[in-house]
Amino acid sequence: AARVPGMVFWMLLAGFAGAMALRPLYVSDFVETLRTAPGDLFRKAGGISSFGGLLAGLAGGCLYLRRCGLGWAAVQRYLDALAFVFPRAWVFGRLGCALMHDHPGIRTGSWLGVRYPDGTRYDLGLIEVLFTLGYIGLLAVLDGRARPAGFYLGLFLSVYGVFRLALDRLHQDPVRYLGWTVDQYGSAAALAAGLAVLAAGARRRT
């Protein structure tokens, strides 16, 4: 428990850096802004990357715990506890996105549509709130029995990765790099990491 404050500090620091570094800016805009007015990178439109914050934050926390001398099994226990409680905080962040309606998606006639100034669109923040509430319910069901180390970390990364891959189809003209959006790269990385963690836990049990 004594390492938790340090882990959280480095996760927040790395997460903020990752969220800024991987936000969906066009490469040409990024290069031109970096050349002419680098200070404007923090003010340029494009928002931040939630996946950049999530994955970089996990990496920062993991590296901190390893630097503290903890083995991978102990690191997994810390990250497992984090993965179990994280959705309960994440839902409030996404609720703010839903209330501000700052993640408009494609046009729709669905009952999930939200009226924007230019018509009815999916509100991607609202959809993620609904997903997260459902995931929190799943955690309540799974909490009834002991799980192998890494289970909750692997479950969150894999399930969230699949969800965000599906959600990416509802984005309106997202920025693409080599044919993929930032969210598709992040989703694939999260899914791969989650399945790897779950597979490692399954091997330890056999």
PDB file of N, CA and C in Angstrom, residues 1-7 64 78:
ATOM      1  N   ALA A   1       0.817  -1.200   0.000  1.00  0.00           N
ATOM      2  CA  ALA A   1       0.000   0.000   0.000  1.00  0.00           C
ATOM      3  C   ALA A   1       0.859   1.262   0.000  1.00  0.00           C
ATOM      4  N   ALA A   2       2.074   1.160   0.561  1.00  0.00           N
ATOM      5  CA  ALA A   2       2.941   2.331   0.622  1.00  0.00           C
ATOM      6  C   ALA A   2       3.372   2.788  -0.768  1.00  0.00           C
ATOM      7  N   ARG A   3       3.319   1.900  -1.754  1.00  0.00           N
ATOM      8  CA  ARG A   3       3.747   2.262  -3.105  1.00  0.00           C
ATOM      9  C   ARG A   3       2.617   2.859  -3.945  1.00  0.00           C
ATOM     10  N   VAL A   4       1.404   2.833  -3.443  1.00  0.00           N
ATOM     11  CA  VAL A   4       0.263   3.315  -4.221  1.00  0.00           C
ATOM     12  C   VAL A   4       0.387   4.789  -4.591  1.00  0.00           C
ATOM     13  N   PRO A   5       0.733   5.702  -3.648  1.00  0.00           N
ATOM     14  CA  PRO A   5       0.856   7.121  -4.046  1.00  0.00           C
ATOM     15  C   PRO A   5       1.859   7.338  -5.165  1.00  0.00           C
ATOM     16  N   GLY A   6       3.008   6.676  -5.080  1.00  0.00           N
ATOM     17  CA  GLY A   6       4.000   6.813  -6.142  1.00  0.00           C
ATOM     18  C   GLY A   6       3.503   6.251  -7.457  1.00  0.00           C
ATOM     19  N   MET A   7       2.835   5.111  -7.403  1.00  0.00           N
ATOM     20  CA  MET A   7       2.284   4.515  -8.619  1.00  0.00           C
ATOM     21  C   MET A   7       1.270   5.457  -9.269  1.00  0.00           C
ATOM     22  N   TYR A  64       7.130   2.097 -12.711  1.00  0.00           N
ATOM     23  CA  TYR A  64       7.406   2.548 -11.346  1.00  0.00           C
ATOM     24  C   TYR A  64       7.479   1.360 -10.389  1.00  0.00           C
ATOM     25  N   TYR A  78      -1.149  -5.248  -8.107  1.00  0.00           N
ATOM     26  CA  TYR A  78      -1.434  -3.820  -8.019  1.00  0.00           C
ATOM     27  C   TYR A  78      -2.330  -3.377  -9.179  1.00  0.00           C
TER      28      TYR A  78
END
